[in-house]
PDB file of C-alpha atoms in Angstrom:
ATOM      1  CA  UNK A 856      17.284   1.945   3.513  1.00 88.00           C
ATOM      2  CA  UNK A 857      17.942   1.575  -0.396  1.00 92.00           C
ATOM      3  CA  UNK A 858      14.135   0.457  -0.364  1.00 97.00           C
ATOM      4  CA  UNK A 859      12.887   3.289   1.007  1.00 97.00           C
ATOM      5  CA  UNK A 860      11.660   6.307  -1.080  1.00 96.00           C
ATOM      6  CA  UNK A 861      13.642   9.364  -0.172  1.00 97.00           C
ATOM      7  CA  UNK A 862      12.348  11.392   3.108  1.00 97.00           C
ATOM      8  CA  UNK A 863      11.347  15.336   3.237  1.00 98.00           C
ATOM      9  CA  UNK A 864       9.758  16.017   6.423  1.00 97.00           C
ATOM     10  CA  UNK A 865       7.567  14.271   9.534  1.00 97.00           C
ATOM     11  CA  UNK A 866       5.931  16.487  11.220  1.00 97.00           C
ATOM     12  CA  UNK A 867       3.517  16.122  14.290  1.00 96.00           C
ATOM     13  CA  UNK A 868       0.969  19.048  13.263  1.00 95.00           C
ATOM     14  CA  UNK A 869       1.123  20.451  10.232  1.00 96.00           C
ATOM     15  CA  UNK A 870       1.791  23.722  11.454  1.00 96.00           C
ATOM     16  CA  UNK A 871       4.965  22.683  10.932  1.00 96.00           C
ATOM     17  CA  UNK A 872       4.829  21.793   7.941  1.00 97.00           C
ATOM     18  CA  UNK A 873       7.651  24.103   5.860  1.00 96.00           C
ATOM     19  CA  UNK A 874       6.540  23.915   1.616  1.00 96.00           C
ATOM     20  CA  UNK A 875       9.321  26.146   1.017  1.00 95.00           C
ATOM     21  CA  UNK A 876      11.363  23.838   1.837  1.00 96.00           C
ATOM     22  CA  UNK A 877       9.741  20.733  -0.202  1.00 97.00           C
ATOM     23  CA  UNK A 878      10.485  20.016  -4.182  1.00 97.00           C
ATOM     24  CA  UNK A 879       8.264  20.678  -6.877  1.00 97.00           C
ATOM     25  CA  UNK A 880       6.905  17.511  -6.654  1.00 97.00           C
ATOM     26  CA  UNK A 881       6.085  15.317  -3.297  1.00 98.00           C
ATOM     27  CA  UNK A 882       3.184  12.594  -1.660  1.00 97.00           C
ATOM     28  CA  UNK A 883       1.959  13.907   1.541  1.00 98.00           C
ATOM     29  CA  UNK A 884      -0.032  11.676   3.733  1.00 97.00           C
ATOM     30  CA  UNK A 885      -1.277  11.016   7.484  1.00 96.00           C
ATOM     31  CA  UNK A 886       0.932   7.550   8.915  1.00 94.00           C
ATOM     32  CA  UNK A 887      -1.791   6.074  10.858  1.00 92.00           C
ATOM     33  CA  UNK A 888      -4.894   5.928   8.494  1.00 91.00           C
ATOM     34  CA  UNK A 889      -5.958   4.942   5.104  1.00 88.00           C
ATOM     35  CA  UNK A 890      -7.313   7.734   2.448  1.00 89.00           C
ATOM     36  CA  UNK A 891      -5.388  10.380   3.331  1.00 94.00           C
ATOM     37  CA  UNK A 892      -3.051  10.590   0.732  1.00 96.00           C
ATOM     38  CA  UNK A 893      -2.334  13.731  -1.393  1.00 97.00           C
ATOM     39  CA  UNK A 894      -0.322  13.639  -4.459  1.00 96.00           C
ATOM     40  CA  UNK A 895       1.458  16.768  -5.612  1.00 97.00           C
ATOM     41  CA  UNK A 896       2.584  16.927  -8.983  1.00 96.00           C
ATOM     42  CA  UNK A 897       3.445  20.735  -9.186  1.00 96.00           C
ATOM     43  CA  UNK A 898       3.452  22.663  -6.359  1.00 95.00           C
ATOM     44  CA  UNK A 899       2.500  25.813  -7.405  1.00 94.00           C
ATOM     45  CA  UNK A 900      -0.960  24.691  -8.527  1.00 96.00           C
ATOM     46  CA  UNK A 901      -1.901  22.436  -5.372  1.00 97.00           C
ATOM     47  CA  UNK A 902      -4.248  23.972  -2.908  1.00 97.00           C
ATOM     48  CA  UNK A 903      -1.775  23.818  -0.045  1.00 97.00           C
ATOM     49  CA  UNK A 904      -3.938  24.923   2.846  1.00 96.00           C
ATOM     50  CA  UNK A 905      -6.688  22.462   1.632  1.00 97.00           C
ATOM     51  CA  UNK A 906      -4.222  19.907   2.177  1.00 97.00           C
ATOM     52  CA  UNK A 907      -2.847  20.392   5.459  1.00 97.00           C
ATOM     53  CA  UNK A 908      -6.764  21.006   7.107  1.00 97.00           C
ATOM     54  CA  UNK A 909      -7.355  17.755   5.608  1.00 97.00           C
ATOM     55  CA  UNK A 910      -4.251  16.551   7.246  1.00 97.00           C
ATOM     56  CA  UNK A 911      -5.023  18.024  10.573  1.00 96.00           C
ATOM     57  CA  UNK A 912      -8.077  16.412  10.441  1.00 96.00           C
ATOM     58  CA  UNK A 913      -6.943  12.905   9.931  1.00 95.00           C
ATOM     59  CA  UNK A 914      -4.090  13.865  12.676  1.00 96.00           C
ATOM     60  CA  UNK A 915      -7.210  14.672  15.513  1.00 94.00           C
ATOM     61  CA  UNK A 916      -9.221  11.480  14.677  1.00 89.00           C
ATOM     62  CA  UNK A 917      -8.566   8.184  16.361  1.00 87.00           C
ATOM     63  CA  UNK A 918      -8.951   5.824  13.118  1.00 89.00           C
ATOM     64  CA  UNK A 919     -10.268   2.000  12.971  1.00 84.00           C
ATOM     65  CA  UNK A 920     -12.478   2.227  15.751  1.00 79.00           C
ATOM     66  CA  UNK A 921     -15.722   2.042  13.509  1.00 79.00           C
ATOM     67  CA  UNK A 922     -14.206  -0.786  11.731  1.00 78.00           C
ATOM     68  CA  UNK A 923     -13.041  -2.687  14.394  1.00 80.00           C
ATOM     69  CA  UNK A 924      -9.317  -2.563  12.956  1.00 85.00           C
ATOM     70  CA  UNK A 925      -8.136  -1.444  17.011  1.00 81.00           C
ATOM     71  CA  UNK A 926      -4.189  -1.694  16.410  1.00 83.00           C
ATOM     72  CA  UNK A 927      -4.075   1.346  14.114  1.00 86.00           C
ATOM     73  CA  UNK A 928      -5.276   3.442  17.312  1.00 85.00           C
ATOM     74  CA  UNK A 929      -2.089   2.134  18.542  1.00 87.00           C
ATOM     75  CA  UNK A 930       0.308   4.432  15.997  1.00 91.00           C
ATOM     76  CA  UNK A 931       1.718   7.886  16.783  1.00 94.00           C
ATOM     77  CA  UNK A 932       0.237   9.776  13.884  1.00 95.00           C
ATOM     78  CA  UNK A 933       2.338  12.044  11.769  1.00 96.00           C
ATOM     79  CA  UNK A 934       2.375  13.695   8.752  1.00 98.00           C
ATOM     80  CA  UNK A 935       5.025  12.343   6.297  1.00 97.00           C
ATOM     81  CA  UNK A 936       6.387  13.808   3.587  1.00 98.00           C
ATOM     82  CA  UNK A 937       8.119  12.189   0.775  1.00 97.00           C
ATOM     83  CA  UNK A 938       9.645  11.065  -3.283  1.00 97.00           C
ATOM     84  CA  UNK A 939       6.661  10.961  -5.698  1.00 97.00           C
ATOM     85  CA  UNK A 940       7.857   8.201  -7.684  1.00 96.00           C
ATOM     86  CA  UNK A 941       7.318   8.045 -11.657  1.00 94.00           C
ATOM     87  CA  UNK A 942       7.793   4.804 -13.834  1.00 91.00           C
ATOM     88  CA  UNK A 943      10.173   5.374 -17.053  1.00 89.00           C
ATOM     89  CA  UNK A 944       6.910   7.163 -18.800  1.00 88.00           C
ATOM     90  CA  UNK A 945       6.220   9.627 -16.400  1.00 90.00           C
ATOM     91  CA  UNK A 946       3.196   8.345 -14.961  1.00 90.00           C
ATOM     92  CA  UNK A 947       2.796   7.381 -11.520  1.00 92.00           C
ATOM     93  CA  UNK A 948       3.996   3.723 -11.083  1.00 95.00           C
ATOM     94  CA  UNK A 949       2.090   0.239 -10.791  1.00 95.00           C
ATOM     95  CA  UNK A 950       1.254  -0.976  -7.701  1.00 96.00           C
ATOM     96  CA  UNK A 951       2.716  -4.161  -6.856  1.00 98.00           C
ATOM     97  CA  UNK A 952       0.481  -5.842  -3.650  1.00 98.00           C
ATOM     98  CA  UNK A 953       1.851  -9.109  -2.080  1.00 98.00           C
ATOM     99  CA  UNK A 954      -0.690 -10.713   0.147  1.00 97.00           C
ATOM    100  CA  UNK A 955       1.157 -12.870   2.509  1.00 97.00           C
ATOM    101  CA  UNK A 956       0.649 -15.254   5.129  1.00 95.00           C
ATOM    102  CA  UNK A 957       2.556 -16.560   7.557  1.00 92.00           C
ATOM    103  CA  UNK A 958       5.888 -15.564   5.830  1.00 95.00           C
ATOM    104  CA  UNK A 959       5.375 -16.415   2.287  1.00 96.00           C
ATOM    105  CA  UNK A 960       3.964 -14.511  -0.848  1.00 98.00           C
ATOM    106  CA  UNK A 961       0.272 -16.384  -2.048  1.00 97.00           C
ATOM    107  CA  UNK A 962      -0.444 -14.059  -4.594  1.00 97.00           C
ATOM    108  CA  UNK A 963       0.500 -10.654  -6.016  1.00 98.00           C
ATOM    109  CA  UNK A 964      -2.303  -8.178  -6.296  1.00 97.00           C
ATOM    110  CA  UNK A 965      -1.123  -6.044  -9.285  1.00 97.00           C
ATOM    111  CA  UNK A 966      -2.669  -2.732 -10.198  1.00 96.00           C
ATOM    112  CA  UNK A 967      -1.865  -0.543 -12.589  1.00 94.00           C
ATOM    113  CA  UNK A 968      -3.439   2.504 -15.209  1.00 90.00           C
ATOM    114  CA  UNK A 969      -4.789   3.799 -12.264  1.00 83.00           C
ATOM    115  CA  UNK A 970      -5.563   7.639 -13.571  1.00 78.00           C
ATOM    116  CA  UNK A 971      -6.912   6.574 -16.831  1.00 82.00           C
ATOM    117  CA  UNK A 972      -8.919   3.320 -15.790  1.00 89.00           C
ATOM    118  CA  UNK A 973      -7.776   1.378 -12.833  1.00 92.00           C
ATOM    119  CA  UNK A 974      -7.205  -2.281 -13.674  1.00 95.00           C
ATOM    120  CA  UNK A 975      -6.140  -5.294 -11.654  1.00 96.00           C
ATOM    121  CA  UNK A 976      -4.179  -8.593 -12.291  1.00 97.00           C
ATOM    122  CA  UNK A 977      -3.732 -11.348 -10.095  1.00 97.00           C
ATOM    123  CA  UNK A 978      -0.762 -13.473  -9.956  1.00 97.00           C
ATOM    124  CA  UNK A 979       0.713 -16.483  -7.768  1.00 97.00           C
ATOM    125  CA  UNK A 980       4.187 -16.311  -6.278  1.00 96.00           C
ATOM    126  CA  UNK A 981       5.919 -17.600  -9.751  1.00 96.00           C
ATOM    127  CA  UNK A 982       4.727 -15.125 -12.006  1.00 97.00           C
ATOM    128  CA  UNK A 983       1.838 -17.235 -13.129  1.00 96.00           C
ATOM    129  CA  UNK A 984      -1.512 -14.954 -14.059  1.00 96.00           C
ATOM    130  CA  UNK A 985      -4.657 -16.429 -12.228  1.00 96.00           C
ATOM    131  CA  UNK A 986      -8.126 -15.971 -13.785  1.00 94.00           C
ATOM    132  CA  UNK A 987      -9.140 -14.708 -10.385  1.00 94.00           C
ATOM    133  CA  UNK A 988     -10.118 -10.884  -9.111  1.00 94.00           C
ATOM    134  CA  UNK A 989      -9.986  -9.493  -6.331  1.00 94.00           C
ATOM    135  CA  UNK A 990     -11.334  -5.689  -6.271  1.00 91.00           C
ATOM    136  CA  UNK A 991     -14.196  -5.784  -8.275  1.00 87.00           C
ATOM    137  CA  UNK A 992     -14.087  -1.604  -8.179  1.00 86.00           C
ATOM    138  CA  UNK A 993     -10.651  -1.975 -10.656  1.00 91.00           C
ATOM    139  CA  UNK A 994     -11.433  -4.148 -14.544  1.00 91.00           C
ATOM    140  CA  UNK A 995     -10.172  -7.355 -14.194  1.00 92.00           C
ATOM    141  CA  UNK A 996      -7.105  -7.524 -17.144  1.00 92.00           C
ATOM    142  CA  UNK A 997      -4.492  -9.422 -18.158  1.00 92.00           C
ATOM    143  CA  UNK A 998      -0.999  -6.644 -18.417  1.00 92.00           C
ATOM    144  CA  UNK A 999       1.178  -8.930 -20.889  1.00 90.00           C
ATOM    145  CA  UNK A1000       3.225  -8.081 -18.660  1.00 91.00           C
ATOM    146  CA  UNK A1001       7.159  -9.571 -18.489  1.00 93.00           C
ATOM    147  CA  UNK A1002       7.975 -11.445 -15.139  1.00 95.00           C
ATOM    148  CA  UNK A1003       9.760  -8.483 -13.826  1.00 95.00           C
ATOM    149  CA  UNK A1004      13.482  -8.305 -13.423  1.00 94.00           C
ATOM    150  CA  UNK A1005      13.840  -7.915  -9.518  1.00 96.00           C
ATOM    151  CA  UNK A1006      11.038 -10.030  -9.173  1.00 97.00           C
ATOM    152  CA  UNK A1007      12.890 -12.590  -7.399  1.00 97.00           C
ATOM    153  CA  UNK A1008      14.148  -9.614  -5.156  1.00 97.00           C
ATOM    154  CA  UNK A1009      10.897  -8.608  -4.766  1.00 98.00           C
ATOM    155  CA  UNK A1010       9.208 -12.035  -3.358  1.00 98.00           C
ATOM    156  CA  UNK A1011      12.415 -12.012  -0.742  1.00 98.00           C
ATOM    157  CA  UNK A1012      11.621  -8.258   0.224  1.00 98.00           C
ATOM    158  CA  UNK A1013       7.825  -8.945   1.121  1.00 98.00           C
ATOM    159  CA  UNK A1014       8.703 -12.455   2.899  1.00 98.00           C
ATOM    160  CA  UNK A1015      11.245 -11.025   4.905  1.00 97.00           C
ATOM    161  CA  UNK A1016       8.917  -8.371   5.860  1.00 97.00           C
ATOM    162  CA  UNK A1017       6.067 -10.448   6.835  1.00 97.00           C
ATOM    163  CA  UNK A1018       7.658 -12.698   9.058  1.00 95.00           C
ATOM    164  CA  UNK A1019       5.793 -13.527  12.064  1.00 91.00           C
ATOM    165  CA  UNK A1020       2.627 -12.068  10.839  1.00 91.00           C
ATOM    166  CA  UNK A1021      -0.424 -14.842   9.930  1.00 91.00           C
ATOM    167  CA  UNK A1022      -1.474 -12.356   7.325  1.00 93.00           C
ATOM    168  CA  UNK A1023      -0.160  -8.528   5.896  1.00 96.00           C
ATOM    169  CA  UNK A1024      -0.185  -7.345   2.582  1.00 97.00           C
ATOM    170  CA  UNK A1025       3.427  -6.300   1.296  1.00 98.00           C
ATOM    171  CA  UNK A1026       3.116  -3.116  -1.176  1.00 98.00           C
ATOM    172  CA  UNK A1027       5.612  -2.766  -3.340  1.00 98.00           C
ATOM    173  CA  UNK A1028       7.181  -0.716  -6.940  1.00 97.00           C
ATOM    174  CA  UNK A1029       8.952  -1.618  -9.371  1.00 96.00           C
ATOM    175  CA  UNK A1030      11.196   0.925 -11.031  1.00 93.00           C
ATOM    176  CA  UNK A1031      13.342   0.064 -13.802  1.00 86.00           C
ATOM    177  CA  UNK A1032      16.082  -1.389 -11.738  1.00 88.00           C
ATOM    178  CA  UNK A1033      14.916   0.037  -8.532  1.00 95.00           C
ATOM    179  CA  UNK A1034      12.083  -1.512  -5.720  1.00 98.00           C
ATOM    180  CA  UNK A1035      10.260   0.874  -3.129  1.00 98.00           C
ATOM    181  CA  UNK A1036       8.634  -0.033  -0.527  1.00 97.00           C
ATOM    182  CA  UNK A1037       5.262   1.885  -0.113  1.00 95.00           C
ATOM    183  CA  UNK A1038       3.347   0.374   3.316  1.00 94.00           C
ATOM    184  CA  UNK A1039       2.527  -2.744   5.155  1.00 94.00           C
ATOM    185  CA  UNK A1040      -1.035  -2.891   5.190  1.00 92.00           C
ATOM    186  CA  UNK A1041      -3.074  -5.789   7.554  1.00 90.00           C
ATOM    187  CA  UNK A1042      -6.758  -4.799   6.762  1.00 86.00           C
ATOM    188  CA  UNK A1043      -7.198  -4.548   3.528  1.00 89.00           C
ATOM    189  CA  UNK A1044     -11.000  -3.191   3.356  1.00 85.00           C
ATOM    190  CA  UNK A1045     -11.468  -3.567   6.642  1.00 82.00           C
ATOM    191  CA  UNK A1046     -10.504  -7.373   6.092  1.00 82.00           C
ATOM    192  CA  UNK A1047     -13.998  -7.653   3.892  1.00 83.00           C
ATOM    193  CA  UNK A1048     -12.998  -7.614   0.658  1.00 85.00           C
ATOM    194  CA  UNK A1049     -16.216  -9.110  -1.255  1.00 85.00           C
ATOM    195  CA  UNK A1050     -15.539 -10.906  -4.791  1.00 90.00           C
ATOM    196  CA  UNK A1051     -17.482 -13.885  -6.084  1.00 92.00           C
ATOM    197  CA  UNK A1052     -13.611 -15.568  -5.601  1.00 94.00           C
ATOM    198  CA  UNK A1053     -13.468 -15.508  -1.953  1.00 92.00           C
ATOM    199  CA  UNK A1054     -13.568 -19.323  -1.605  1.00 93.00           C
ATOM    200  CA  UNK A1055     -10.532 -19.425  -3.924  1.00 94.00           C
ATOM    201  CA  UNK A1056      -8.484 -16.691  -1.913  1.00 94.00           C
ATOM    202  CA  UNK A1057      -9.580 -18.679   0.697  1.00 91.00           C
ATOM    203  CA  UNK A1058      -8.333 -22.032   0.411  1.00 92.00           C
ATOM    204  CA  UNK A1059      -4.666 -20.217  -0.840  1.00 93.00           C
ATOM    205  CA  UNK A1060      -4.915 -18.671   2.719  1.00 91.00           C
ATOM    206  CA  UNK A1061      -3.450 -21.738   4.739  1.00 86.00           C
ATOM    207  CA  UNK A1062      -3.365 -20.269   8.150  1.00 81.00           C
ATOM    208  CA  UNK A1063      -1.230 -22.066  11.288  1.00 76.00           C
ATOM    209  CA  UNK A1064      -4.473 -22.414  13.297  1.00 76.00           C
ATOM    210  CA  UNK A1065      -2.663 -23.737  16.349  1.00 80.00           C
ATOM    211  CA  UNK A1066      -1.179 -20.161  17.529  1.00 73.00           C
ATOM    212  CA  UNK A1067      -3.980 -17.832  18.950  1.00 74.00           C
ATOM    213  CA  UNK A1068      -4.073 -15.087  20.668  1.00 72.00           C
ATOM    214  CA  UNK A1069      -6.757 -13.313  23.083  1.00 75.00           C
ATOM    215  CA  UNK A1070      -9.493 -11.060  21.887  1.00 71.00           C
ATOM    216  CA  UNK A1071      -8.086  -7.447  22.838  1.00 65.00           C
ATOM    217  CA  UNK A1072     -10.595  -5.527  25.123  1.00 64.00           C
ATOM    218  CA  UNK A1073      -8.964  -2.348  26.017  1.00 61.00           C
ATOM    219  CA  UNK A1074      -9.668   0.893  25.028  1.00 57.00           C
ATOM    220  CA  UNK A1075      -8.415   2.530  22.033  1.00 52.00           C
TER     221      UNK A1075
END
């Protein structure tokens, strides 16, 4: 639970949803999909209602199906309320992205200015910067960044957590001398992300190609 950002309110329709109750400050998003994310830095100035008919939305609509990512139609959507985290500037913090397969960190996926101009950095699982990108919508960068100092605690966090899985992306902050976990995410783009370093990513993907499992046919 120390991982975890700190919990306001889950709601089922937002209805429900009580801002009276919330902080100045808060993320609200839809569980089950991707994009429907709303940062609120000040309360008073956020179009509230705007928010929660977007959220209602999302809440009514079974998502994936057009993509042909089935499992999400699987999750019991909510709306979940929640910490908006800051780094030790006040901006909103870097994202820290560990792709993994089949237990173990291949490469971090860090991105980070993300108001002013996104950028992206690509690292291996000891800190090492590859000349590689991977979103070619974010500048490819190099941070000068420091190895981090939970960054050990950080490569245990995301191979603990994808244990089991052949692939999922471990997302991740790093706050002074605090992590967060933000999601687990196992379609990144739909699974077709498109960067003239595919092959690379590629060959650094060593899949177990002895375990299978069935094409799923039922309706979602």
């Amino acid at each position: 639970s120390k991982y975890l950002p700190n919990l306001y309110s889950t709601v089922k329709k937002t209805i429900d949803i009580n801002f009276r109750k919330m902080p100045e400050s808060f993320v609200i998003k839809a569980n089950h999909d991707s994009g429907s994310v709303f940062i609120v830095e000040r309360k008073k100035d956020a179009d509230l209602n705007k928010i929660k008919k977007s959220l209602q939305t999302a809440l009514d609509k079974k998502y994936g199906r057009d993509k042909g990512e089935w499992a999400y139609g699987f999750i019991d959507p909510y709306v979940i309320i929640e910490e908006l985290l800051h780094d030790e500037k006040g901006n909103l913090p870097a994202d820290f992205k560990f792709h993994c397969v089949d237990g173990k960190v291949v490469w971090l996926q860090y991105i980070f200015d993300r108001i002013k101009s996104p950028k992206e950095a690509i690292y291996d699982s000891s800190f090492n910067l590859l000349e590689m990108q991977m979103d070619e919508n974010f500048e490819q960068a190099n941070p000068n960044m420091e190895k981090p100092a939970l960054w050990c605690e950080m490569i245990e966090i995301s191979e603990r957590l994808s244990r089991g899985f052949k692939y999922v992306r471990v997302d991740l902050y790093h706050l002074r001398d605090r992590i967060v976990f933000g999601e687990l995410t196992f379609y990144p783009r739909g699974g077709a992300y498109k960067t003239r370093y595919n092959k690379e990513f590629g060959k650094m993907m060593r899949f177990d190609m002895n375990q299978t499992r069935p094409i799923y046919l039922g309706g979602v």
